Amino acid sequence: ISAFIKEGWIGEKFNQPNLMKIFQRDLNSKFLYHVCEKIDGVPLETWMKNNPSPSLDQVKLILKQMIGALRSLQRMDIVHCDLKPDNFLIDTNNTLTLIDYGSCKIGCFEENPADRPLGTLTYSAPEVLSGANATHKSDLFSTAIITYQMLCGHLPFKTLSSIADIPKSSQQWHYRPLNTFRQDLPQHIDATLKEALSPDPNKRTPSFSQMFEGFKHKPNEGFNAPQKQPLITRDPTLFWQGISASLAIALLFSLIM
């Protein structure tokens, strides 16, 4: 109930085109409800399925709107805490709207991270999954995951299905380069996303504006895809499974001989 009330409070505070507006209800009503603006759009998840290989310009337009919404929240010291494709609607004009504020953390109200529900595991920052308080850098990490997924239809890290799947240290977060899935994107895009997706928040891109700056074309860089990464970089698990299988075969052969 408190999250529901908080969502209404946040929605009433903003008049930003990429944030869903919630209208003030009748304060004398004995019922608790929201009246939200009507948005003719589909979840960003659906848009990604319908656009499996979007142009870089399409993704930049969506990312710009996403960052505009999040910077508006940031100016009010609000961290979203549960960014994922299903929490964005996009219409036929490619206008993006953030629709869910129930998980937001408001800076002026201190909360114990242990008392807060986790966001969606796959899109949550490592520090949040480890029990630290969510920050704007955590939202930036989630934004980068969604952007990566828009570009290639895959996730930069393995899917987290349960709490048991959460890596125990930052060294266990293995970033998969974009050219693993898509060869036509320039190298600076991959470098920008890799920095924004650093498991260590101290090494992560410091701001949304700097992340977006990295998406601008570098005049001295061509659009040729970088060299394909070795298997140990693209899929460490598959690499070591292959090594283990080779060793097992060698051992079996030596026993037979």
mmCIF file of N, CA, C and O in Angstrom, residues 4 18 41 52 77 104 110 129 132 146 153 165 181 209-210 212 241 252:
data_model
loop_
_atom_site.group_PDB
_atom_site.id
_atom_site.type_symbol
_atom_site.label_atom_id
_atom_site.label_comp_id
_atom_site.label_asym_id
_atom_site.label_seq_id
_atom_site.Cartn_x
_atom_site.Cartn_y
_atom_site.Cartn_z
ATOM 1 N N PHE A 4 2.159 1.872 -3.398
ATOM 2 C CA PHE A 4 1.100 2.372 -4.267
ATOM 3 C C PHE A 4 0.896 3.876 -4.054
ATOM 4 O O PHE A 4 0.775 4.648 -5.014
ATOM 5 N N ASN A 18 8.236 11.948 -21.091
ATOM 6 C CA ASN A 18 8.599 10.530 -21.072
ATOM 7 C C ASN A 18 8.318 9.863 -19.732
ATOM 8 O O ASN A 18 8.753 8.748 -19.480
ATOM 9 N N GLY A 41 0.498 2.599 -26.641
ATOM 10 C CA GLY A 41 1.793 2.036 -26.977
ATOM 11 C C GLY A 41 1.889 0.589 -26.570
ATOM 12 O O GLY A 41 0.977 0.024 -25.961
ATOM 13 N N PRO A 52 14.124 -6.746 -34.416
ATOM 14 C CA PRO A 52 15.273 -7.515 -33.914
ATOM 15 C C PRO A 52 16.636 -6.914 -34.259
ATOM 16 O O PRO A 52 17.611 -7.173 -33.561
ATOM 17 N N ASP A 77 15.943 13.585 -6.788
ATOM 18 C CA ASP A 77 16.600 12.610 -5.909
ATOM 19 C C ASP A 77 15.799 11.311 -5.808
ATOM 20 O O ASP A 77 15.636 10.737 -4.734
ATOM 21 N N CYS A 104 10.356 2.842 -6.797
ATOM 22 C CA CYS A 104 11.281 3.979 -6.685
ATOM 23 C C CYS A 104 11.740 4.212 -5.245
ATOM 24 O O CYS A 104 10.988 4.002 -4.291
ATOM 25 N N GLU A 110 14.894 7.772 3.921
ATOM 26 C CA GLU A 110 15.917 6.740 4.057
ATOM 27 C C GLU A 110 15.255 5.382 4.254
ATOM 28 O O GLU A 110 14.340 5.220 5.048
ATOM 29 N N LEU A 129 22.194 -6.279 -6.076
ATOM 30 C CA LEU A 129 21.987 -7.704 -5.828
ATOM 31 C C LEU A 129 22.809 -8.191 -4.641
ATOM 32 O O LEU A 129 22.462 -9.192 -4.009
ATOM 33 N N ALA A 132 23.559 -3.716 -1.413
ATOM 34 C CA ALA A 132 23.820 -2.285 -1.235
ATOM 35 C C ALA A 132 22.593 -1.480 -1.669
ATOM 36 O O ALA A 132 21.708 -1.983 -2.370
ATOM 37 N N ILE A 146 19.327 -2.636 -21.018
ATOM 38 C CA ILE A 146 18.193 -2.512 -21.935
ATOM 39 C C ILE A 146 18.676 -2.042 -23.308
ATOM 40 O O ILE A 146 18.228 -2.537 -24.354
ATOM 41 N N GLY A 153 19.310 -7.965 -29.294
ATOM 42 C CA GLY A 153 18.350 -8.993 -28.930
ATOM 43 C C GLY A 153 18.839 -9.973 -27.884
ATOM 44 O O GLY A 153 18.158 -10.965 -27.594
ATOM 45 N N ASP A 165 21.685 -17.754 -8.783
ATOM 46 C CA ASP A 165 22.475 -17.497 -9.995
ATOM 47 C C ASP A 165 23.325 -16.231 -9.894
ATOM 48 O O ASP A 165 24.154 -15.982 -10.772
ATOM 49 N N PHE A 181 27.137 -10.888 -31.273
ATOM 50 C CA PHE A 181 25.805 -11.088 -31.823
ATOM 51 C C PHE A 181 25.527 -10.233 -33.060
ATOM 52 O O PHE A 181 24.641 -10.560 -33.845
ATOM 53 N N SER A 209 24.436 11.507 -18.997
ATOM 54 C CA SER A 209 24.846 12.349 -20.128
ATOM 55 C C SER A 209 26.150 11.855 -20.734
ATOM 56 O O SER A 209 26.315 11.871 -21.963
ATOM 57 N N GLN A 210 27.078 11.383 -19.906
ATOM 58 C CA GLN A 210 28.340 10.865 -20.432
ATOM 59 C C GLN A 210 28.132 9.550 -21.169
ATOM 60 O O GLN A 210 28.792 9.276 -22.170
ATOM 61 N N PHE A 212 25.404 8.802 -22.863
ATOM 62 C CA PHE A 212 24.819 9.148 -24.162
ATOM 63 C C PHE A 212 25.853 9.779 -25.084
ATOM 64 O O PHE A 212 25.813 9.576 -26.296
ATOM 65 N N GLN A 241 34.127 -25.672 -20.730
ATOM 66 C CA GLN A 241 33.482 -26.968 -20.960
ATOM 67 C C GLN A 241 34.227 -27.740 -22.051
ATOM 68 O O GLN A 241 34.409 -28.954 -21.950
ATOM 69 N N LEU A 252 40.806 -40.684 -20.883
ATOM 70 C CA LEU A 252 40.212 -41.962 -21.260
ATOM 71 C C LEU A 252 41.105 -42.704 -22.252
ATOM 72 O O LEU A 252 41.336 -43.913 -22.134
#
